[in-house]
CSV table of C-alpha atoms in Angstrom, one decimal:
chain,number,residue,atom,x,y,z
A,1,UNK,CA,-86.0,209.2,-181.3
A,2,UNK,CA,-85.0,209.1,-178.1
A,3,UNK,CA,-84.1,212.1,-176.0
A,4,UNK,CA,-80.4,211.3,-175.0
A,5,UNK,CA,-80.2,215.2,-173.9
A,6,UNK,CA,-83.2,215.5,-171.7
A,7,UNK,CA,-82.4,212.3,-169.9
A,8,UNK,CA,-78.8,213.5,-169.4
A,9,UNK,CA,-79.8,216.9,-168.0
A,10,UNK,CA,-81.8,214.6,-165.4
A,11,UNK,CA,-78.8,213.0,-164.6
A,12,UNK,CA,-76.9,215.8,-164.1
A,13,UNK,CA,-79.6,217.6,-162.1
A,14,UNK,CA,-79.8,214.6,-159.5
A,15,UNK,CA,-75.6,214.8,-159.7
A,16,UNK,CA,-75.7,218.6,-158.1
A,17,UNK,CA,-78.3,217.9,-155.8
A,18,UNK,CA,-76.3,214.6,-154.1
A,19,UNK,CA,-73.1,216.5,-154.8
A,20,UNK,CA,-71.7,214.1,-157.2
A,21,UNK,CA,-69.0,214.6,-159.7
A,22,UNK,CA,-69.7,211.6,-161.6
A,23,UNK,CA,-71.7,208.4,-162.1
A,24,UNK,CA,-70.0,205.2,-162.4
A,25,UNK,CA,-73.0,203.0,-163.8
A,26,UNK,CA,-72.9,199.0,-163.8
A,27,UNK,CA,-76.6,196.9,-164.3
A,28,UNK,CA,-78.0,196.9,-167.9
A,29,UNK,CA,-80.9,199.7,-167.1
A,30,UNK,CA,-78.4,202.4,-165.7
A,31,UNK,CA,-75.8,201.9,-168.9
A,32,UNK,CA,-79.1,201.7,-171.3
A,33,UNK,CA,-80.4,204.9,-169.5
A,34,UNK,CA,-77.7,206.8,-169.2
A,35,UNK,CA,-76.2,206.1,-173.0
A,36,UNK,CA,-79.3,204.3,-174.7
A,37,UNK,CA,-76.4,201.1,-175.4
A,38,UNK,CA,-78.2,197.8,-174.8
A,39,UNK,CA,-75.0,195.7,-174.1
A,40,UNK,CA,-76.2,191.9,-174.6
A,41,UNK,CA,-73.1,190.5,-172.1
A,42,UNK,CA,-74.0,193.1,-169.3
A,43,UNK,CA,-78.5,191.9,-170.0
A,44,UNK,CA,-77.3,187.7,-169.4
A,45,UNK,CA,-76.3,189.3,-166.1
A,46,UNK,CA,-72.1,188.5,-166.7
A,47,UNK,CA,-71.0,191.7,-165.2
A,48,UNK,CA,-69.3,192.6,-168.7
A,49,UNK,CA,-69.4,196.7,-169.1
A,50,UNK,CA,-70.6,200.1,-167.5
A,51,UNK,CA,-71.2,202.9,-168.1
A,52,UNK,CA,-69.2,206.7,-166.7
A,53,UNK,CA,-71.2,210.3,-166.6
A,54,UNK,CA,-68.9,213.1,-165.9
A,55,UNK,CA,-69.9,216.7,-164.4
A,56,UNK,CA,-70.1,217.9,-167.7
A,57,UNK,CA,-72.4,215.7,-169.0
A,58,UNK,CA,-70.1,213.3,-170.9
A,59,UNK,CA,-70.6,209.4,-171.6
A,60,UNK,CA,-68.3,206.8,-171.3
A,61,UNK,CA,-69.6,203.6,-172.8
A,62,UNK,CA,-67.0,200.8,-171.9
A,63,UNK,CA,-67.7,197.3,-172.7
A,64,UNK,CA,-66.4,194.1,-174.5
A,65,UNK,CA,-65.5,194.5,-178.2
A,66,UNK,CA,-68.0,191.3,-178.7
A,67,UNK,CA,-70.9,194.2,-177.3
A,68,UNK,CA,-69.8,197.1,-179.6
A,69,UNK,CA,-71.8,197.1,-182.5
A,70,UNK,CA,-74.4,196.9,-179.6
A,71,UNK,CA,-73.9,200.7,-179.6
A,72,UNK,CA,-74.8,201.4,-182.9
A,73,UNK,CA,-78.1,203.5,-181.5
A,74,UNK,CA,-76.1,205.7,-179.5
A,75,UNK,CA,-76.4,209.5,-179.3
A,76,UNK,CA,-73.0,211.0,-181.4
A,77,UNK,CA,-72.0,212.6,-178.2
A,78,UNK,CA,-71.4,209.3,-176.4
A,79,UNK,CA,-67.9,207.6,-176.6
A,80,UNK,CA,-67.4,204.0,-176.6
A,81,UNK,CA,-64.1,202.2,-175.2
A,82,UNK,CA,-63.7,198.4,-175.6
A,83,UNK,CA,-61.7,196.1,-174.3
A,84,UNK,CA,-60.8,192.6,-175.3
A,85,UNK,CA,-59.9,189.2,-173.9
A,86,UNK,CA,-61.5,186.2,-173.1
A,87,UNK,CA,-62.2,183.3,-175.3
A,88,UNK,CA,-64.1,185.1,-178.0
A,89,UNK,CA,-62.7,185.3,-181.7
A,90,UNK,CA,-63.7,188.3,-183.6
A,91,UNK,CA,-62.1,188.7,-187.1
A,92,UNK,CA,-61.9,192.3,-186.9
A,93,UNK,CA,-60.1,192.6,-184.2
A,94,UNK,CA,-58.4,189.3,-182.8
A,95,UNK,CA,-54.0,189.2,-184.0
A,96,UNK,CA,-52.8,186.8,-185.8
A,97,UNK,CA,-51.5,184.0,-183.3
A,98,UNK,CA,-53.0,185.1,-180.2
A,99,UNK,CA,-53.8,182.9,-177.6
A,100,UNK,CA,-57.3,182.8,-176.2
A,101,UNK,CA,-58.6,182.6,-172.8
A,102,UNK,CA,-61.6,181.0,-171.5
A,103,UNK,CA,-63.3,183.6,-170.0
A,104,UNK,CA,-63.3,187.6,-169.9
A,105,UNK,CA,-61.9,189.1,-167.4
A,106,UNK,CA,-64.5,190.9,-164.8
A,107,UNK,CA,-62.5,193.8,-163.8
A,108,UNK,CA,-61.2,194.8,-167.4
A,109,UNK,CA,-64.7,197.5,-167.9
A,110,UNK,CA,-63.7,198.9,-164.3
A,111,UNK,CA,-59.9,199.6,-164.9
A,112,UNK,CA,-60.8,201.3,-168.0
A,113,UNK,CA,-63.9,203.2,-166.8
A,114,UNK,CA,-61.6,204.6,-164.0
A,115,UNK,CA,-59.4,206.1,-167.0
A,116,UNK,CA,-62.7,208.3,-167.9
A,117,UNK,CA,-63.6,209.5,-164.3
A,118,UNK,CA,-62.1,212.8,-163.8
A,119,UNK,CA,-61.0,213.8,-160.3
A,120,UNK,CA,-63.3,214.1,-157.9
A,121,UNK,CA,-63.7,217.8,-156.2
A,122,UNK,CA,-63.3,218.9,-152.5
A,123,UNK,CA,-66.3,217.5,-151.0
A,124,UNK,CA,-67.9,215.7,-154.3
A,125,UNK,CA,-68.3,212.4,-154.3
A,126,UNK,CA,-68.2,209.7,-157.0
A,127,UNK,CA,-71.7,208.1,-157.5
A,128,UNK,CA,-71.3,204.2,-158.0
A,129,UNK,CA,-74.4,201.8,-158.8
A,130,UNK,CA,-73.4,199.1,-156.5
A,131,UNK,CA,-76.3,196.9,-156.9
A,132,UNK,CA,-74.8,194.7,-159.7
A,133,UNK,CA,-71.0,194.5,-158.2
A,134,UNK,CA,-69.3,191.5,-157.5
A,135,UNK,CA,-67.4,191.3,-154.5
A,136,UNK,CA,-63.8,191.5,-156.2
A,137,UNK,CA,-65.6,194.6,-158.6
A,138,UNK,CA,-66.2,196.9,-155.1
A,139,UNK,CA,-63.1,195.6,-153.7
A,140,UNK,CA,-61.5,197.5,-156.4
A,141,UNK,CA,-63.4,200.7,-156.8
A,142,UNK,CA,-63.1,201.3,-152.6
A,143,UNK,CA,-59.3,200.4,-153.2
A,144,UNK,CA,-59.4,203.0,-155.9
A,145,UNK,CA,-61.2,205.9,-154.5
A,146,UNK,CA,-61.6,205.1,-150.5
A,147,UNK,CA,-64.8,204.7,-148.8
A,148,UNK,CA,-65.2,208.2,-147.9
A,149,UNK,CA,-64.9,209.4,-152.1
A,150,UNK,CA,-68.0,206.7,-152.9
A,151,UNK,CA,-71.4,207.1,-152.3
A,152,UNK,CA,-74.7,204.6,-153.7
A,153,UNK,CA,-76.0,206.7,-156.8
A,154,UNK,CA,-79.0,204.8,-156.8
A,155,UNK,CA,-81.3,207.2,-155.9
A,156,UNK,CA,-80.1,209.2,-158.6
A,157,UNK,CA,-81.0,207.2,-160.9
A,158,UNK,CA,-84.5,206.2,-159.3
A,159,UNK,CA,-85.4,210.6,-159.3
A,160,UNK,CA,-84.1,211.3,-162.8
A,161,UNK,CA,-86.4,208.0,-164.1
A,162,UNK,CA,-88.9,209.1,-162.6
A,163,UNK,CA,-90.3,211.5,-165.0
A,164,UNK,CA,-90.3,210.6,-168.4
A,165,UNK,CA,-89.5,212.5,-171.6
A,166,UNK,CA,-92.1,212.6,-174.3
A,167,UNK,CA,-90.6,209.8,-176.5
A,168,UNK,CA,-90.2,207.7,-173.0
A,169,UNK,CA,-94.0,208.1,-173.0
A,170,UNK,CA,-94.4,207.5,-176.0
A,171,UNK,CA,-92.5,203.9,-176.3
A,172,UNK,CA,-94.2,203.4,-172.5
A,173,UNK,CA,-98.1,203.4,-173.4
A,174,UNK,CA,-97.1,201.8,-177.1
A,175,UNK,CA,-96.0,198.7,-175.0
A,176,UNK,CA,-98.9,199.3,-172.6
A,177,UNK,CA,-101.3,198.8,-175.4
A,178,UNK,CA,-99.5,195.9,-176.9
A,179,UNK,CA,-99.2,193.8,-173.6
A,180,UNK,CA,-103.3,194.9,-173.1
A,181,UNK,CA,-103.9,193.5,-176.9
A,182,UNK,CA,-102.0,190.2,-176.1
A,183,UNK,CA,-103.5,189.8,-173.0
A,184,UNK,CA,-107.5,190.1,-174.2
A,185,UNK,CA,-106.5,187.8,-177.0
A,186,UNK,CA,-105.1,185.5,-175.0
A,187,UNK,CA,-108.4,186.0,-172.3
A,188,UNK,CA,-110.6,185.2,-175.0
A,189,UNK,CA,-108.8,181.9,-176.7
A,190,UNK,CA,-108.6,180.3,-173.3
A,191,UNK,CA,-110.5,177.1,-172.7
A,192,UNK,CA,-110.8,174.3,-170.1
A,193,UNK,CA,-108.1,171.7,-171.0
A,194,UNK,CA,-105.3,174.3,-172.0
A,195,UNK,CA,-102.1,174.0,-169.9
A,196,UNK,CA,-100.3,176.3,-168.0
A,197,UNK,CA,-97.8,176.1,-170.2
A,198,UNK,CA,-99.7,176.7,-173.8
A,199,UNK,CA,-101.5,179.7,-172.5
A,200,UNK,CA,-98.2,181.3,-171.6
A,201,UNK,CA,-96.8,179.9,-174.9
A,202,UNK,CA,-99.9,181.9,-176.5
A,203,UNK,CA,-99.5,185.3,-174.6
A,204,UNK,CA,-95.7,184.7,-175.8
A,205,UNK,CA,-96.5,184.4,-179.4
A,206,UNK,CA,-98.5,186.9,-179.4
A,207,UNK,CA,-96.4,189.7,-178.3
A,208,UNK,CA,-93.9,188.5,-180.8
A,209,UNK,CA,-96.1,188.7,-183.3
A,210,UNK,CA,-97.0,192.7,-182.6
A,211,UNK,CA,-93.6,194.1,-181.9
A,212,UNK,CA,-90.8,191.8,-183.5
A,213,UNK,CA,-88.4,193.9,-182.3
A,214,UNK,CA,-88.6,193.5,-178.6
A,215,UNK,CA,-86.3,192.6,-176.4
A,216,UNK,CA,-87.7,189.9,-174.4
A,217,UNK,CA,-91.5,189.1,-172.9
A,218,UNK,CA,-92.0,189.3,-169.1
A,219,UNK,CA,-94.1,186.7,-167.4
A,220,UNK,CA,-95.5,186.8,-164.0
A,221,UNK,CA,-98.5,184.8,-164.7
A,222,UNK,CA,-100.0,182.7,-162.2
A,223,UNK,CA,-103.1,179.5,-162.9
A,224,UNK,CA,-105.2,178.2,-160.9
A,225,UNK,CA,-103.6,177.4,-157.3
A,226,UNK,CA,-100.0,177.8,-158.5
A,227,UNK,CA,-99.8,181.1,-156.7
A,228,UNK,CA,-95.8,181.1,-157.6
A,229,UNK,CA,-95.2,183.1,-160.8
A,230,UNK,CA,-94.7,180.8,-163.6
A,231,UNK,CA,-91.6,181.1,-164.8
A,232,UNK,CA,-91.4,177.2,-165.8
A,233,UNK,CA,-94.8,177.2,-166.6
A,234,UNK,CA,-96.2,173.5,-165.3
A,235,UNK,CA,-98.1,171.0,-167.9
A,236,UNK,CA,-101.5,171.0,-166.2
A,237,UNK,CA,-104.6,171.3,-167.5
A,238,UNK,CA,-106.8,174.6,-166.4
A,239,UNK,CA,-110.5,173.6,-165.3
A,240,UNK,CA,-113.8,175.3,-165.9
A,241,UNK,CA,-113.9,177.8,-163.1
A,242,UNK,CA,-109.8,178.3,-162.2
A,243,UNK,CA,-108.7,181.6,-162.4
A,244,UNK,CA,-106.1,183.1,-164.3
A,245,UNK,CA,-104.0,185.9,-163.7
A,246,UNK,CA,-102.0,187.7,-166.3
A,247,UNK,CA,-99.0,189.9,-165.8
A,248,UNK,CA,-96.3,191.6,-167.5
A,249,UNK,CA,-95.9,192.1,-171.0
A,250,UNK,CA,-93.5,193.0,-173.8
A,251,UNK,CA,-89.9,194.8,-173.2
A,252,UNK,CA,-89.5,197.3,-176.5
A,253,UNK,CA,-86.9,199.8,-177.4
A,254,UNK,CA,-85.6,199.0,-174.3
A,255,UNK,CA,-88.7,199.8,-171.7
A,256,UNK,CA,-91.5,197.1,-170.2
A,257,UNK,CA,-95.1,196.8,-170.1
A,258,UNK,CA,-96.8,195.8,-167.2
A,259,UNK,CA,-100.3,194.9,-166.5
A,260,UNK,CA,-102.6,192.6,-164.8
A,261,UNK,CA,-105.3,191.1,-166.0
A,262,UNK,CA,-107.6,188.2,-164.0
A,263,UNK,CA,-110.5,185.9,-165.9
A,264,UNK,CA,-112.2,182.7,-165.0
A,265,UNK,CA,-112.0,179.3,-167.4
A,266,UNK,CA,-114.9,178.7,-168.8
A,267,UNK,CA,-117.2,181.6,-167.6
A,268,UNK,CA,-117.6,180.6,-164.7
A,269,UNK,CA,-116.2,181.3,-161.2
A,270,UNK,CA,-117.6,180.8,-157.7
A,271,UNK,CA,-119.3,183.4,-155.6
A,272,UNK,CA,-116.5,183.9,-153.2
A,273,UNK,CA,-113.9,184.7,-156.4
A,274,UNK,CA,-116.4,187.1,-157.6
A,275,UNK,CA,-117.0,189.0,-154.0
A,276,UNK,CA,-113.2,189.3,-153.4
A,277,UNK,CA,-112.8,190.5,-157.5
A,278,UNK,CA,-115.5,192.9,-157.1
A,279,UNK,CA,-113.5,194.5,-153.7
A,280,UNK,CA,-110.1,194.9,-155.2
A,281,UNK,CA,-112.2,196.6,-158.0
A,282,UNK,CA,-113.5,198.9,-155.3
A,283,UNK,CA,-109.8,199.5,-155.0
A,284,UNK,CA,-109.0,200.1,-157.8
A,285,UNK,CA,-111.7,202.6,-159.1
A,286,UNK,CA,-110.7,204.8,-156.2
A,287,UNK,CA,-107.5,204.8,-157.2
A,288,UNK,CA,-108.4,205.5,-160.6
A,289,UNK,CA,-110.7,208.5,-159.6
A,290,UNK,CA,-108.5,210.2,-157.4
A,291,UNK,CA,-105.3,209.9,-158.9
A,292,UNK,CA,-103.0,213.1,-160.3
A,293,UNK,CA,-100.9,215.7,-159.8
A,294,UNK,CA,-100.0,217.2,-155.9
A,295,UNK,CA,-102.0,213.5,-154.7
A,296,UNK,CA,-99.4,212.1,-151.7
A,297,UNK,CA,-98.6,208.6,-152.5
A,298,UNK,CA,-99.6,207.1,-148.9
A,299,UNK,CA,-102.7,209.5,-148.9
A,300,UNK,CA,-103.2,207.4,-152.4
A,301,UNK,CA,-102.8,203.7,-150.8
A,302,UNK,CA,-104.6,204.6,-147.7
A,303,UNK,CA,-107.7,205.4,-150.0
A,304,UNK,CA,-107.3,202.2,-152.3
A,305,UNK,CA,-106.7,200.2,-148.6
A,306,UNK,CA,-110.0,201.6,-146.8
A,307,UNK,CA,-111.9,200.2,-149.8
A,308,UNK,CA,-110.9,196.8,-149.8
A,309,UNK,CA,-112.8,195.1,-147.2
A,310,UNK,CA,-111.4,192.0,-147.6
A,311,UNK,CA,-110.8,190.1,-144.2
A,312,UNK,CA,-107.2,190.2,-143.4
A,313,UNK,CA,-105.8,191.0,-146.9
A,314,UNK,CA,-103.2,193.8,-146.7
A,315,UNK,CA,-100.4,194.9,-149.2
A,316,UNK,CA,-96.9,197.2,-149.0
A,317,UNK,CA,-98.4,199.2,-152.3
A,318,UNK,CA,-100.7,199.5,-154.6
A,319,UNK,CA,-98.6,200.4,-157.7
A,320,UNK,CA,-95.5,202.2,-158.6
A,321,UNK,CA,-93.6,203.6,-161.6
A,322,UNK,CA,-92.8,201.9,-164.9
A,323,UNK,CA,-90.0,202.1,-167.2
A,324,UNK,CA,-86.8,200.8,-168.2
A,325,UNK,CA,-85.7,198.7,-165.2
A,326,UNK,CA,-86.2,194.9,-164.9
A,327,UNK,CA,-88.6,195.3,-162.7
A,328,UNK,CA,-91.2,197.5,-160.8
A,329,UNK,CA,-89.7,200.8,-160.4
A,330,UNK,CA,-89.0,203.5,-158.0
A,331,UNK,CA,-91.3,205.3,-156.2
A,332,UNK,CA,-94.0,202.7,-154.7
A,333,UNK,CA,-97.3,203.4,-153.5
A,334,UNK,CA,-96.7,203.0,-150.2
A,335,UNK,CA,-98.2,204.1,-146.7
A,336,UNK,CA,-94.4,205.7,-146.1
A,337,UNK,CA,-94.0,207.0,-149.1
A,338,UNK,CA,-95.2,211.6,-148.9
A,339,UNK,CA,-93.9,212.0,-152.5
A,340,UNK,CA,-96.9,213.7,-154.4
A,341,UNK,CA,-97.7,212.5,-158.3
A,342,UNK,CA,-95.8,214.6,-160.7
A,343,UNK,CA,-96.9,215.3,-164.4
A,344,UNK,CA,-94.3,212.9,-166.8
A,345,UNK,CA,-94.6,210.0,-164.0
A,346,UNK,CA,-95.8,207.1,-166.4
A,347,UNK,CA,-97.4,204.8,-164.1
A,348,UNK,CA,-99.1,201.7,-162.8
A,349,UNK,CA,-102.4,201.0,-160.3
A,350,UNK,CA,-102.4,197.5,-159.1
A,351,UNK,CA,-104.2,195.5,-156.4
A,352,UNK,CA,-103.4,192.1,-156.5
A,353,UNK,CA,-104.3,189.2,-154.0
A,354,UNK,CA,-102.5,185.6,-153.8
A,355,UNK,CA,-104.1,182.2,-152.7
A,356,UNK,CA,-103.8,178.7,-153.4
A,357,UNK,CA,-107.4,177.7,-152.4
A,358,UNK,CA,-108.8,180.9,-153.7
A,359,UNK,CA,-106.6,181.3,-156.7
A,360,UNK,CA,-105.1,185.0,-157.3
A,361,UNK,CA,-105.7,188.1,-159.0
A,362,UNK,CA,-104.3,191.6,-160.2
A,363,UNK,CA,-105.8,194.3,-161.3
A,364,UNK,CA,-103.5,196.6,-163.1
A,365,UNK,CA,-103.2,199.2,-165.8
A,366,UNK,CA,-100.8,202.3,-167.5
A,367,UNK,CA,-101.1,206.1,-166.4
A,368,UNK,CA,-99.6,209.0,-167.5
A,369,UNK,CA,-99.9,211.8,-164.9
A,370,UNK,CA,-100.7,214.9,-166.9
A,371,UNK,CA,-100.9,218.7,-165.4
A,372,UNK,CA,-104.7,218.2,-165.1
A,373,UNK,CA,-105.2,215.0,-163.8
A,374,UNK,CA,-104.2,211.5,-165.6
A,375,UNK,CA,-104.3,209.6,-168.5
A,376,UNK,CA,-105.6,206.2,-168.7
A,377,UNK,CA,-103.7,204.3,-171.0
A,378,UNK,CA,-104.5,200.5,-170.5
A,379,UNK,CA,-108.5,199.7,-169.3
A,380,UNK,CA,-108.7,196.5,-166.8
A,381,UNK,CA,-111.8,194.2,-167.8
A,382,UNK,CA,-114.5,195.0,-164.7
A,383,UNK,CA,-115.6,191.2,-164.3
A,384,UNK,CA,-113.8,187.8,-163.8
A,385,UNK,CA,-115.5,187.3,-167.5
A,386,UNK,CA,-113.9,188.0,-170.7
């Protein structure tokens, strides 16, 4: 089950330390990490519910009565307010009569999560995600508090991510595995004369098929020249010798899979695909033998970046942490970043490389940073060959 207590104790950790009195939360990942609510209205990106964390480590959930039995996995110590409105009809709730509108009002989740924020001490602050606010949502929060009561809370967040709890893990390399099982499946039932579009309809199915309770399948896939991730994957026909490059994976119980995987059709490639595969290996094994504990992150892409002796290539990072957000997630692997690996960081290696006469590649996998060193969770195939 998840660990709604550790993850708040984070939260109210990184509060302290950025003297914050509370945490007004507002994209999917901060309401889901700070209440463990998956709110469908707030995923499609509409805006529709947040989430409050007081001093004292209480949670607000407030969202639309359409989300509510959304919330059914909370922890017993998190309250949820709804509000209604809109054009929605719900049996249980909607009067007799009443007139329906035709959409729900924006500003309703902040006006009641403002009821839940206590006030703010001498020289606190209020921490507000800002990241997902509309224009007429900050309006009303500065005309609220003030600008000199609000501060961005997303770094708080980012730190109190960062290191997971052992059910966090858990779910984490679960998914890891899945996406890796999907992904060598997929490898191995691709032949010349697929499409783009069926071999991403294939990983799909796949990852459906091994954990029917995710949430959704994340696809970063490239073919052939096509160097743009495919989200519309195109109709065309791979050829023996195009390369493919796998990325991303299932989203379950709320947290994503990542990985990269790269394989030629037809077992074959060209000499130059194999001589700039076998250099981001080089990369990549260093990365996996020196990785752990008390390693600096830019001491970390420095080493993967001296290996690579690839003319011109260069990268901003070579990896970063994994777990609930959308996307990749705070901290990076960067030449700028002097944050040092920490045991609980669940994260991933990747060196990737992007061309359209040269096709692309990624290299990626799963680690958990242990005390001792790390643990490999996901193993990247060592060849362009299945």
């Amino acid at each position: 089950m998840r660990e709604h207590k550790l993850i708040i104790n984070k939260l109210l950790e990184q509060m302290e330390e950025a003297d914050m009195d509370a945490l007004l939360l507002t994209s999917a990942e901060g309401v889901f990490y700070t209440s463990g609510c998956s709110l469908a209205l707030l995923f499609r990106g509409r805006s529709q519910g947040c989430a409050v964390l007081t001093r004292d480590g209480q949670v607000y959930v407030i969202c639309h009565e359409f989300d509510e039995t959304g919330c059914d996995k909370k922890d017993p110590s998190v309250k949820v307010e709804t509000f209604g409105g809109g054009q929605i009809y719900i049996e249980d709730v909607t009067k007799p009569g009443e007139k329906k509108g035709t959409a729900i009002d924006p500003l309703s989740a902040l006006c009641m999560a403002f009821e839940c924020i206590p006030p703010i001490g001498e020289g606190k602050k209020l921490g507000v995600e800002t990241k997902c606010l509309t224009y007429p949502q900050a309006q009303l929060i500065f005309e609220r508090y003030g600008k000199d009561i609000i501060a961005n809370c997303e770094m708080v967040l980012n730190k109190a991510m960062m290191i997971k709890t052992p059910w966090e893990i858990q779910v984490l390399r679960r998914n890891a595995r899945f996406a890796e099982l999907a992904m060598h499946k997929t490898m191995a039932a691709t032949v010349p004369g697929m499409t783009c579009a069926e071999i991403q309809a294939y990983f799909t199915k796949l990852c459906y098929e091994m954990a029917p309770n995710l949430t959704l399948v994340n696809h970063a896939h490239t073919f052939g020249s096509y160097f743009a991730p495919a989200w519309e994957p195109k109709q065309v026909p791979m050829q023996r010798g195009d390369l493919i490059r796998l990325d991303g994976g299932p989203t379950v119980d709320g947290y994503k899979a990542d990985l990269g995987r790269t394989y030629a059709v037809g077992g074959y490639a060209d000499k130059e695909r194999h001589e700039i595969y076998r250099e981001l290996w080089k990369g990549y094994q260093w990365g996996v033998e020196h990785i752990g504990p008390g390693v600096k992150m830019c001491d970390f892409f420095n080493g993967i970046n001296e290996q690579i002796k690839i003319p011109g290539y260069t990268r901003g990072h070579y990896g970063h942490s994994i777990g609930c957000h959308n996307g990749e997630e705070y901290p990076f692997f960067s030449p700028n970043e002097p944050m040092c690996f920490q045991p609980g960081m669940v994260v991933c290696i990747e060196t990737p490389f992007y061309s359209a006469r040269r096709h692309t590649y990624n290299i990626e996998d799963t680690f958990v940073i242990t005390e001792n060193g790390a643990e490999q969770v996901t193993h990247a195939n060592p060849s362009l060959y299945v």
